[in-house]
Coordinates of C-alpha atoms in Angstrom, one line a residue:
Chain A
X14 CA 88.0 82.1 147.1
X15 CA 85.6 84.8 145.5
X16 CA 84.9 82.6 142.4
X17 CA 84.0 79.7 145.2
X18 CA 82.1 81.7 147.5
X19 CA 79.8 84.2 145.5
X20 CA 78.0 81.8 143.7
X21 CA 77.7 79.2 146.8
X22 CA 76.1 81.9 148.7
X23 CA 73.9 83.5 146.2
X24 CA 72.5 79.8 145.9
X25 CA 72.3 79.2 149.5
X26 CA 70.6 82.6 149.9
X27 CA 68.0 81.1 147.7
X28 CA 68.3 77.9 148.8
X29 CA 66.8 79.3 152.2
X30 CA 64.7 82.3 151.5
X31 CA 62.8 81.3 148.1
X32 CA 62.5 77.2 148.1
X33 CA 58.9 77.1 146.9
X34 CA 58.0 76.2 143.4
X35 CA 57.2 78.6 141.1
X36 CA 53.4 78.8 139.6
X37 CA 53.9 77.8 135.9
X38 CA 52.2 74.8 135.6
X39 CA 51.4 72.5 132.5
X40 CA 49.6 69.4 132.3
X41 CA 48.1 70.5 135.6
X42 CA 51.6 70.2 137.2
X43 CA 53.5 72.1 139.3
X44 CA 57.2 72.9 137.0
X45 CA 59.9 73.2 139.8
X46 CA 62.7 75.2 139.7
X47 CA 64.9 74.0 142.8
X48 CA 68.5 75.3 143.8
X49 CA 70.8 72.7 144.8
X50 CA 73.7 72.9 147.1
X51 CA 75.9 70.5 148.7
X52 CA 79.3 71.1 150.9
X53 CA 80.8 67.4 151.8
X54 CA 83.8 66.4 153.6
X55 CA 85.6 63.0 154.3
X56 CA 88.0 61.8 156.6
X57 CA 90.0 60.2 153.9
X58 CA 90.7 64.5 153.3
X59 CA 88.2 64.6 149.9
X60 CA 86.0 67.2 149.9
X61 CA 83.5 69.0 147.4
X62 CA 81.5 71.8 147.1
X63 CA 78.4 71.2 144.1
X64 CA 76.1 74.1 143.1
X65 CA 73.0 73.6 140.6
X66 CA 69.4 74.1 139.8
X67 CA 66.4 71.3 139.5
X68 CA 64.3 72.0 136.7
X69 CA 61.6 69.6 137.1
X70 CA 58.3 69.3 135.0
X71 CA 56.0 66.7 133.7
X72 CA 56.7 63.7 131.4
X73 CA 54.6 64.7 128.3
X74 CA 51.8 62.5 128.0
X75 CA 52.6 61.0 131.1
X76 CA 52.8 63.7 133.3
X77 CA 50.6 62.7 135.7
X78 CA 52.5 59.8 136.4
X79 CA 56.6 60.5 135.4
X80 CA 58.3 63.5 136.1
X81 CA 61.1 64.4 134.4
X82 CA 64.7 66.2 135.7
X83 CA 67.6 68.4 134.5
X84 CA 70.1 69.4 136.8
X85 CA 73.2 71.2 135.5
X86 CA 75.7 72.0 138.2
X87 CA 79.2 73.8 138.9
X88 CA 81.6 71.8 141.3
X89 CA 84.9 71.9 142.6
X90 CA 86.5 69.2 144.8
X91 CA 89.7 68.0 146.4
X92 CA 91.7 65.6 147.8
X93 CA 93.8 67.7 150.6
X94 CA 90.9 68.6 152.8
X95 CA 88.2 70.9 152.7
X96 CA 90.1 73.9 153.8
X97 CA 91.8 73.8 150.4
X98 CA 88.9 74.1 148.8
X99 CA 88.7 77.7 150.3
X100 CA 92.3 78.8 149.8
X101 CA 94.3 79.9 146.5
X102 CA 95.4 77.4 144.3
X103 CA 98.9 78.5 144.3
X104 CA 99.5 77.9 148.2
X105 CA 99.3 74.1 146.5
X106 CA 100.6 71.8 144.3
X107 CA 97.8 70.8 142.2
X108 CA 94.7 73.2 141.3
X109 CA 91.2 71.7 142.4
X110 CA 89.5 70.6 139.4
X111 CA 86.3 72.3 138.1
X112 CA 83.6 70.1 136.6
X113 CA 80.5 71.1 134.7
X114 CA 77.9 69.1 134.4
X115 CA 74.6 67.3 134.2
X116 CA 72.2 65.3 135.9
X117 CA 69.2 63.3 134.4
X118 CA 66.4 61.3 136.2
X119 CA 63.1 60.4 135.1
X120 CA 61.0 59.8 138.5
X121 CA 57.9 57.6 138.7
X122 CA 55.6 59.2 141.5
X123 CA 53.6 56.9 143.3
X124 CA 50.5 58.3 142.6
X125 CA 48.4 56.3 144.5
X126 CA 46.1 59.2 144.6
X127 CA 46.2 61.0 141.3
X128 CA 43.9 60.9 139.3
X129 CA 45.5 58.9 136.8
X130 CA 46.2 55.7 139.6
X131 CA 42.5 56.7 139.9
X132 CA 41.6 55.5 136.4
X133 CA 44.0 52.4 137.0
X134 CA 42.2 51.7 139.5
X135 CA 38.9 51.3 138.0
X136 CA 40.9 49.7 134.7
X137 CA 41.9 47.0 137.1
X138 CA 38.6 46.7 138.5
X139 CA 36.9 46.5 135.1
X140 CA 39.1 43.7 134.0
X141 CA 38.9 41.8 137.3
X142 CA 35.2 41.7 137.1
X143 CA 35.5 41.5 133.0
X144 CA 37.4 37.9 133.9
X145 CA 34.2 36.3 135.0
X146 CA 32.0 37.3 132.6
X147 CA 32.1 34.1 130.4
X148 CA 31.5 31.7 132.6
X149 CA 28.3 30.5 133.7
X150 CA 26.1 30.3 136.3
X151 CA 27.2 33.9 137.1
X152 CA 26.6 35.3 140.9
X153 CA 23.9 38.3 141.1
X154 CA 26.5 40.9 141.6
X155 CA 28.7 39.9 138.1
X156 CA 25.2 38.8 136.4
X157 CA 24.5 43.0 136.2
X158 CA 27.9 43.8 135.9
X159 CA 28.1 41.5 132.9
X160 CA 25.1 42.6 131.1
X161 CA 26.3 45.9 131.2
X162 CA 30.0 45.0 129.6
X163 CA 29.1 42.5 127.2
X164 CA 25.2 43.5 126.4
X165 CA 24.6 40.7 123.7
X166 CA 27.6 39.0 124.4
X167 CA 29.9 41.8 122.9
X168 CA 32.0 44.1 125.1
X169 CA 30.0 47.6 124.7
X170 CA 30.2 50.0 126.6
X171 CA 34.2 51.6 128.0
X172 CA 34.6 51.3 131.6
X173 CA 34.2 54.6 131.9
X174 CA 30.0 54.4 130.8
X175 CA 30.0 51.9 134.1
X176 CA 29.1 53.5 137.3
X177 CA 32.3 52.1 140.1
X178 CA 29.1 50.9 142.2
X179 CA 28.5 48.6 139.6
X180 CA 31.0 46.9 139.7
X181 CA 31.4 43.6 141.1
X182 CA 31.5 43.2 144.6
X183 CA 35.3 41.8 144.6
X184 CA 36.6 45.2 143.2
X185 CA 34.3 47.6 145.5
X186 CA 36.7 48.0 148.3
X187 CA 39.8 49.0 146.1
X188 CA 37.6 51.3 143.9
X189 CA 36.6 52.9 147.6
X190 CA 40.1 52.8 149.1
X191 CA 41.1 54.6 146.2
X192 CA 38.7 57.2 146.3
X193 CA 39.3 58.1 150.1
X194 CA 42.7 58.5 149.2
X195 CA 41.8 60.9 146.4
X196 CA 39.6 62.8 148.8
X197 CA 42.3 63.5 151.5
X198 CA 44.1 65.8 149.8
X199 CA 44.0 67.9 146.3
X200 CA 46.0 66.2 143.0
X201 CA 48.5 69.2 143.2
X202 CA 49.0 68.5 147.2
X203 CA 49.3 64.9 147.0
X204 CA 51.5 65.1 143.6
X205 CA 53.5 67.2 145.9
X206 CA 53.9 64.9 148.6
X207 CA 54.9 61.9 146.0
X208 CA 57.3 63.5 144.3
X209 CA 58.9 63.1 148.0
X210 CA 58.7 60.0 147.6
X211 CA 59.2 58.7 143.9
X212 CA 58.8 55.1 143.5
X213 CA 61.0 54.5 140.9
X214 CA 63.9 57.1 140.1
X215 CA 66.3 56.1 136.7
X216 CA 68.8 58.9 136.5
X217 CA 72.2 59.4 134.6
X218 CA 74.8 62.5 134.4
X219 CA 77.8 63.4 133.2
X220 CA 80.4 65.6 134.1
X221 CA 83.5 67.4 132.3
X222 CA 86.5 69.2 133.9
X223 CA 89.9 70.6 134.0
X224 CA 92.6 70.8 136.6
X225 CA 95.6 72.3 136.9
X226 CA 98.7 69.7 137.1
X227 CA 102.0 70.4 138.8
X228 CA 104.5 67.6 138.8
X229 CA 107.9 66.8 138.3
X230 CA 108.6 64.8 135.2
X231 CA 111.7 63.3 134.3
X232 CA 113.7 64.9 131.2
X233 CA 114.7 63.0 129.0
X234 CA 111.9 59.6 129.9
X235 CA 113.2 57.1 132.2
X236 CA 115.8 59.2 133.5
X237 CA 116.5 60.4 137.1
X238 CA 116.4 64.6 135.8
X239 CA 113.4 65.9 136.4
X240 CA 111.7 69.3 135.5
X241 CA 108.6 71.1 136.7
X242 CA 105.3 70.5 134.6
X243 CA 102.6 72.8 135.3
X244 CA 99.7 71.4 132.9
X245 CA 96.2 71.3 132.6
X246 CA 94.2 68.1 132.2
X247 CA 90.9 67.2 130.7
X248 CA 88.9 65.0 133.3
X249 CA 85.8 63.5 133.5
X250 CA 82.5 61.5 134.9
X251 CA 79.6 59.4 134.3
X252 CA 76.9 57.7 136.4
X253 CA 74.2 55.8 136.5
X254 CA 71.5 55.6 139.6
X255 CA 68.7 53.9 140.3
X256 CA 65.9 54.2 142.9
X257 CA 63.1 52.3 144.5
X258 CA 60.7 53.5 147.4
X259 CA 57.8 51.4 148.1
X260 CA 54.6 53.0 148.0
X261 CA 51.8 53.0 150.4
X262 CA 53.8 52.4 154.0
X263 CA 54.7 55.0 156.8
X264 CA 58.3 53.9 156.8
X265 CA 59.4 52.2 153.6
X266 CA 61.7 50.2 152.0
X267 CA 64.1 51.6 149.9
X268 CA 66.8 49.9 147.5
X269 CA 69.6 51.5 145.5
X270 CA 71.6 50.6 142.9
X271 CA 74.5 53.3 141.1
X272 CA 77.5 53.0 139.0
X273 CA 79.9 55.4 138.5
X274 CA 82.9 56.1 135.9
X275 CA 85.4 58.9 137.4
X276 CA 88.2 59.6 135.0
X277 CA 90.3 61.9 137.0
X278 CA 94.1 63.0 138.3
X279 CA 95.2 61.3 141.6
X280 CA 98.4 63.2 143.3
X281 CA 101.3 60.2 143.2
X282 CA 102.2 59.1 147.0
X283 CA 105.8 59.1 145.6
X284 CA 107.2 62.3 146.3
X285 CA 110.5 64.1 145.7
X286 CA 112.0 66.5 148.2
X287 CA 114.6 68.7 147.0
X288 CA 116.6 72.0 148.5
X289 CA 118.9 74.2 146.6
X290 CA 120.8 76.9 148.0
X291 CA 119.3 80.7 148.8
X292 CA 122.2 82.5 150.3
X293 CA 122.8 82.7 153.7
X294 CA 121.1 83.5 157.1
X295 CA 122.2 85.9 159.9
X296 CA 123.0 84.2 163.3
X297 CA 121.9 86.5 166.2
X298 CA 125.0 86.7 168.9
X299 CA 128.1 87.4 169.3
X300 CA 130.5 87.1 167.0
X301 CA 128.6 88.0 163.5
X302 CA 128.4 84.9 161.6
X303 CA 126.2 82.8 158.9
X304 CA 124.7 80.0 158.0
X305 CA 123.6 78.7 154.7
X306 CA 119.8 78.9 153.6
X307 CA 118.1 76.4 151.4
X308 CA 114.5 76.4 150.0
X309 CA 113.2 73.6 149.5
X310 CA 110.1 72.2 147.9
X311 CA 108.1 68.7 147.4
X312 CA 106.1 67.6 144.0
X313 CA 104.6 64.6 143.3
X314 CA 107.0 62.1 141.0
X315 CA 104.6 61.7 137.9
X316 CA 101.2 62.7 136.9
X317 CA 98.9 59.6 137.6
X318 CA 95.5 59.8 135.7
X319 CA 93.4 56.8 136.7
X320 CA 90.0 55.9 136.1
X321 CA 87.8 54.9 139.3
X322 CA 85.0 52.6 138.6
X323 CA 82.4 52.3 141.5
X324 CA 79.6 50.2 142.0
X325 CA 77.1 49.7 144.5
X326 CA 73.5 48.2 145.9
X327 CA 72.0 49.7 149.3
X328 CA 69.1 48.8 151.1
X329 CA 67.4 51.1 153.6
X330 CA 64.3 52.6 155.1
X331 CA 62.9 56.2 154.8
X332 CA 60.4 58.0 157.0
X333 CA 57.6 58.7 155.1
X334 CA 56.1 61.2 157.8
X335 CA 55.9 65.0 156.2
X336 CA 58.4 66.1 156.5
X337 CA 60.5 63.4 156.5
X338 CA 63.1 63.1 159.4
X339 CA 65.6 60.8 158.6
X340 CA 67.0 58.3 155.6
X341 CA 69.0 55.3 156.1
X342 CA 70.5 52.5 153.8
X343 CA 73.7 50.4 153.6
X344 CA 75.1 47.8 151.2
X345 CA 78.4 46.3 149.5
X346 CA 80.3 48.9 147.8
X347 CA 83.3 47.9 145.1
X348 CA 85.5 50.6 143.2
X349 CA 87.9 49.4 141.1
X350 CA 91.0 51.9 140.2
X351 CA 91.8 50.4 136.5
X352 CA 95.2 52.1 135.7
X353 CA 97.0 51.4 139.5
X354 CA 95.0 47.9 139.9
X355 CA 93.8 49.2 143.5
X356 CA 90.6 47.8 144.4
X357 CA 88.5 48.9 147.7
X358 CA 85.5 46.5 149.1
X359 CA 83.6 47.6 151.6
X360 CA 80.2 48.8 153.1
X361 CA 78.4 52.0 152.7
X362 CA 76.0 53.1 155.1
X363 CA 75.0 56.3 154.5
X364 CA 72.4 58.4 157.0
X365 CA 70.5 61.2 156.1
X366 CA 68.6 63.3 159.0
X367 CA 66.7 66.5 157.6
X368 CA 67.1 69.6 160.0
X369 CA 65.0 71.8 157.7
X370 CA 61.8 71.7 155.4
X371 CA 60.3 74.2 153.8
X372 CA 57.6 74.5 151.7
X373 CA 54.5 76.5 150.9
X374 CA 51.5 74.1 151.5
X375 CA 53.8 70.6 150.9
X376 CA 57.4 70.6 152.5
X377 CA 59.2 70.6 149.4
X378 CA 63.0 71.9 150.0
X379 CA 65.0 69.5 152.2
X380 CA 68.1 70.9 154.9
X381 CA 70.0 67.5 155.0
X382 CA 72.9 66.5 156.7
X383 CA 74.4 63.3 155.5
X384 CA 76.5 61.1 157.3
X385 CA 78.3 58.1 155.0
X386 CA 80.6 56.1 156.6
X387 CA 82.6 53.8 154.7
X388 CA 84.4 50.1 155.9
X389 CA 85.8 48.0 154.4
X390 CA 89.4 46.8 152.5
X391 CA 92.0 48.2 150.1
X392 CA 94.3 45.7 148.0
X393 CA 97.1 46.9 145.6
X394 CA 99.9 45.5 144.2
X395 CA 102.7 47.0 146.8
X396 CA 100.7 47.3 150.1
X397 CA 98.4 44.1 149.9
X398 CA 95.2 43.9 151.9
X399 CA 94.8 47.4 154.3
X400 CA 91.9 48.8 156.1
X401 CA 90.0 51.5 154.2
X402 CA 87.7 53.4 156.5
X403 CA 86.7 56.7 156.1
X404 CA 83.5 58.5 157.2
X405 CA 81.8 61.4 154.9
X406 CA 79.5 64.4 155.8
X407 CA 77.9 66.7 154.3
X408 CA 75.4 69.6 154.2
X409 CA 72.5 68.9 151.4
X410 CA 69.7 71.4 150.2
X411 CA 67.4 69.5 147.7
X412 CA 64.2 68.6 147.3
X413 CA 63.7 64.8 149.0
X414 CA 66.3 62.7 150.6
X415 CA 67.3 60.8 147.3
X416 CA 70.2 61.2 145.3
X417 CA 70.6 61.4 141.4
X418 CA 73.6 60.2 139.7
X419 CA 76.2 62.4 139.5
X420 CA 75.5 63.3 143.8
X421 CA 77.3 59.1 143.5
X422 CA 80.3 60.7 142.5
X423 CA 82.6 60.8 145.7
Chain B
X3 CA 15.3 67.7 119.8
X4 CA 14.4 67.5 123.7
X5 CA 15.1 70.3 126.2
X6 CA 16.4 68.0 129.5
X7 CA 17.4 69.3 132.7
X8 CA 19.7 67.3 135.0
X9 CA 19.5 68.2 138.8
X10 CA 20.1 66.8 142.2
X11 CA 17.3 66.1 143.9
X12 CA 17.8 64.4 147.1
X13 CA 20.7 64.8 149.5
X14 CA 21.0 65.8 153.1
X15 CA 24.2 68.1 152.2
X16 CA 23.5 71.6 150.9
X17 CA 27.4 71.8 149.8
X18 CA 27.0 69.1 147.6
X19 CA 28.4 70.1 144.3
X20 CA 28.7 67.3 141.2
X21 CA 30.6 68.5 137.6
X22 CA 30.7 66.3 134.2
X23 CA 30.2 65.9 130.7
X24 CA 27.5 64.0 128.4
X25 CA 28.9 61.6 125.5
X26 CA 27.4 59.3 123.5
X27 CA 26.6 55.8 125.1
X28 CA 30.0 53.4 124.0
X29 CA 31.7 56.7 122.1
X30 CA 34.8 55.6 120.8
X31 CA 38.2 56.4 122.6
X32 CA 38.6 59.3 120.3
X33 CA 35.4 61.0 120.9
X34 CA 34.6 64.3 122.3
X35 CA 31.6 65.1 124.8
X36 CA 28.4 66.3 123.7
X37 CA 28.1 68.5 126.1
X38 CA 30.7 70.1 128.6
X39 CA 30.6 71.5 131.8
X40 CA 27.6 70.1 133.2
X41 CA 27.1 71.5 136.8
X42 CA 24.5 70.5 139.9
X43 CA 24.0 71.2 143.1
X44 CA 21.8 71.0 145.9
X45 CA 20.2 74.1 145.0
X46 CA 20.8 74.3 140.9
X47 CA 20.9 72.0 138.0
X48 CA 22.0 72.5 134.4
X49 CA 19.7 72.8 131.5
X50 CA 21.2 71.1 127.4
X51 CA 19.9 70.0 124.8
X52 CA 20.0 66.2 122.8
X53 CA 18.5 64.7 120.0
X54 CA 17.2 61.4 120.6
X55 CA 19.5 58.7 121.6
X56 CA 21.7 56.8 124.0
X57 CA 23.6 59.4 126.3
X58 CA 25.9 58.4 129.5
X59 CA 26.5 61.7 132.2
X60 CA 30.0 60.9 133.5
X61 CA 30.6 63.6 136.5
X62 CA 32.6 64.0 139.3
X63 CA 31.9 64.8 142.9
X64 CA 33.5 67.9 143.7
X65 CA 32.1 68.4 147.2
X66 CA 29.9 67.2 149.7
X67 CA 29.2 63.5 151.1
X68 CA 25.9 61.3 151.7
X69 CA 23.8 59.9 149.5
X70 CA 22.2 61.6 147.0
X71 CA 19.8 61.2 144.1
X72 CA 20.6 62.9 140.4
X73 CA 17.3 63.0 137.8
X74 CA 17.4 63.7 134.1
X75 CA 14.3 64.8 133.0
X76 CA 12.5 67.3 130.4
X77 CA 13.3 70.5 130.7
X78 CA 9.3 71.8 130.7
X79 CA 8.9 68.5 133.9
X80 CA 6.6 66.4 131.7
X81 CA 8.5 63.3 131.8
X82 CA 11.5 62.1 134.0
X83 CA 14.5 60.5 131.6
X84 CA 16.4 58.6 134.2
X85 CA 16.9 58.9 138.1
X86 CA 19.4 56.7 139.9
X87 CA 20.5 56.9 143.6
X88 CA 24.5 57.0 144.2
X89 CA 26.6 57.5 147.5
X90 CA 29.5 59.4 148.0
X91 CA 30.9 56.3 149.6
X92 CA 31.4 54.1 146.8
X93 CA 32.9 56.5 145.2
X94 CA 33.5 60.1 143.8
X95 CA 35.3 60.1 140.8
X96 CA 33.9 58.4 137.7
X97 CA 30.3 58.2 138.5
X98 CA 27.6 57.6 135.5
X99 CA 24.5 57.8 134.8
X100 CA 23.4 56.8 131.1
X101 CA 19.5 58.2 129.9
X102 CA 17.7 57.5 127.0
X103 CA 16.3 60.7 125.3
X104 CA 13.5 58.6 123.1

């Protein structure tokens, strides 16, 4: 409980007293060091507790435009309910696993106004007006636009020797749009505020693990003896995420896309019960007498290790108000369980409503609750079809309402 | 060798503040400015130094609106370079002017 609980609070102290960025910058950008936290908890009993740090920066040469992401993170989760997670693994069966790992994402801002959308703005411009040039008659307002591109025919001067108001008149209201935007609020602020909201988010992650495994395996194979194994097992993860906001709207469109590879230990259903004698038990009356005491204990029949394979494509909205209030998205979800040959199909619908933000100048450390609910059908080869519903929630500190790959793991 | 000074000198805000560099007219991608850090407001201008040639001021408006008029001329006032109107408006980043120092 100690080992759990320490670091989870030491993080959630931070997580609530200390969210802002720290100064360092390079590039001009703000590096970010973030903590991370999430505590989730299903219906279907599987529950998790993740701890990590976001060490964001600027993508080299295009910093003004990517951002770039590590996340390495301690987790533990479990299958028997979330009060497990907070009691000593020899009241059960099976240890909760412990995973280290890592998360990826290179993030897109839309930086609609930065100073680098700035200069792809009047690149745009240059080569929209630039288009006309050749032909002939020319209106007034390309004729001086022209002369000063192609003095003599031959492209001269860079766009950036061409004043934006001369331009041709076609390309004048973008070039202004653009500049208001860049007016409204400093590079750092607004860079801030994007990273919010990125526009596109790639991100991958991996994960390694142990867990402790206690089953009852029979002695010799393919007999009915069985003996007590106590064992501990390698396990692992992968995933992939992808991430979409559109740019430029007050509540917009988002669209998600994730795969994940979870290579882990699954308790067998199939249990045996046995009892053997432990002496014998007082009854209280008249005439002293006993009666025969057994303990007895349950273990799962075999260790099953199978490999879940998940994939799924949500679309949803996002308020893009600061701070943002709420997240919401749904699509198909399929996961595939390769060794058992269980499939589940479904829909995901996950909710996000963010009951804090803090921040020094820009809001950005996020207090999320998440809501997932999940419907849809099971098939395997002994039960058939069945109804798999389940409904997830969890408390999230991060820094926007979007998820990273590894956070696709449950 | 000409002495030039570069100032505002027409605009209806006094907090109007402009900042750029002067490179060669159609430097290649690699080039570096001429000269750097070349500041004017409503009340100051910068003073630099260029041999004869074609010379673009790229600047941006770091505060202040309106219109506003920006002048390139000898440092000693005997002959104006260039002088060209702009607006806050149309835009604040990536303005120009190009001069001829002859």
């Amino acid at each position: 409980v100690k080992r759990l609980l320490l670091p989870l609070l030491a993080c959630a102290r931070l997580a609530w007293a200390a969210p802002s960025p720290s100064p360092a910058t390079y590039f001009g950008r703000p590096f970010v060091v973030l903590p991370e936290v999430e505590l989730s908890a299903s219906t279907d009993n599987a529950a998790e507790v993740r701890i990590g740090f976001e060490l964001r920066n600027g993508l080299g040469k295009h910093a003004n435009v990517w951002d770039f992401s590590f996340i390495p993170e301690l987790s533990t989760s479990t299958r028997s309910g979330i009060s497990s997670l907070f009691s000593s693994s020899s009241e059960t069966p099976v240890g909760n696993p412990w995973y280290l790992g890592a998360s990826f994402a290179f993030t897109k801002i839309s930086s609609r106004t930065s100073r680098a959308s700035l200069d792809g703005v009047y690149q745009k411009a240059f080569a929209a007006c630039a288009a006309h040039c050749g032909h002939s008659p020319l209106p007034p307002d390309q004729q001086s636009f022209c002369e000063l591109a192609f003095p003599g025919g031959k492209r001269s001067p860079r766009p950036a020797d061409i004043d934006p108001s001369e331009y041709c008149a076609e390309t004048r209201d973008a070039i202004k749009r653009a500049n208001d935007d860049f007016r409204q609020s400093s590079e750092a602020q607004a860079i801030a505020r994007e990273r919010l909201f990125p526009v596109h988010d790639f991100s991958f992650g991996a994960r390694a693990g142990a867990a402790q495994e206690h089953f009852l395996d029979p002695q010799p194979p393919g007999s009915m003896t069985f003996v007590e194994r106590n064992q501990v097992a390698a396990l692992g993860s992968a995933a992939l995420s992808y991430t979409w906001v559109q740019p430029h709207a007050a509540s917009s469109q988002t669209v998600e896309a994730f795969a994940t590879y979870d290579y882990r230990w699954d308790a067998s259903e199939t249990k045996a019960h046995w009892c053997h004698p432990a002496g014998d038990v007082m009854r209280p009356g008249q005439p002293p007498a006993t009666d025969p005491a057994q303990i007895c204990a349950d273990l799962p029949l075999g260790v099953e290790r199978n490999s879940h394979v998940t994939m799924a494509v949500l679309w949803g909205m996002v308020d893009k108000d600061t701070p943002s209030f709420w997240r919401a998205s749904f699509g198909p979800r399929v996961e595939v369980v390769a060794n058992s040959g269980e499939t589940h199909l479904g829909l995901l619908a996950p909710l996000y409503l963010n009951f804090v933000a803090l921040g020094v100048k820009e809001p950005n450390y996020q207090g999320l609750i998440r809501l997932s609910p999940r419907v849809g059908a099971m098939h395997d080869s002994v039960h058939g079809w069945s109804y798999d519903v389940s409904v997830d929630i969890a408390l999230l500190g991060r820094r926007n309402l979007f998820e990273r790959a590894l956070d696709r793991l449950r | 060798v000409a002495n030039l000074k570069l100032s505002i000198t027409k605009t209806d805000d006094p907090n109007l503040a402009i900042s750029g560099d002067v490179w060669v007219q159609n430097a290649p991608d690699d080039a570096q400015p001429l000269v750097t850090n070349v500041i004017a407001r409503a009340s100051a201008g910068s003073r630099f130094v260029l041999d004869h040639g074609k010379y673009t001021f790229r600047f941006n408006v770091d505060a202040g609106t309106g219109k506003f008029t920006l002048q390139v001329e000898r440092a000693d006032g005997s002959a104006t370079i260039a002088t060209r109107p702009y607006d806050t408006a149309d835009a604040v980043r990536g303005r120009t002017l190009r001069f001829e120092v002859t």
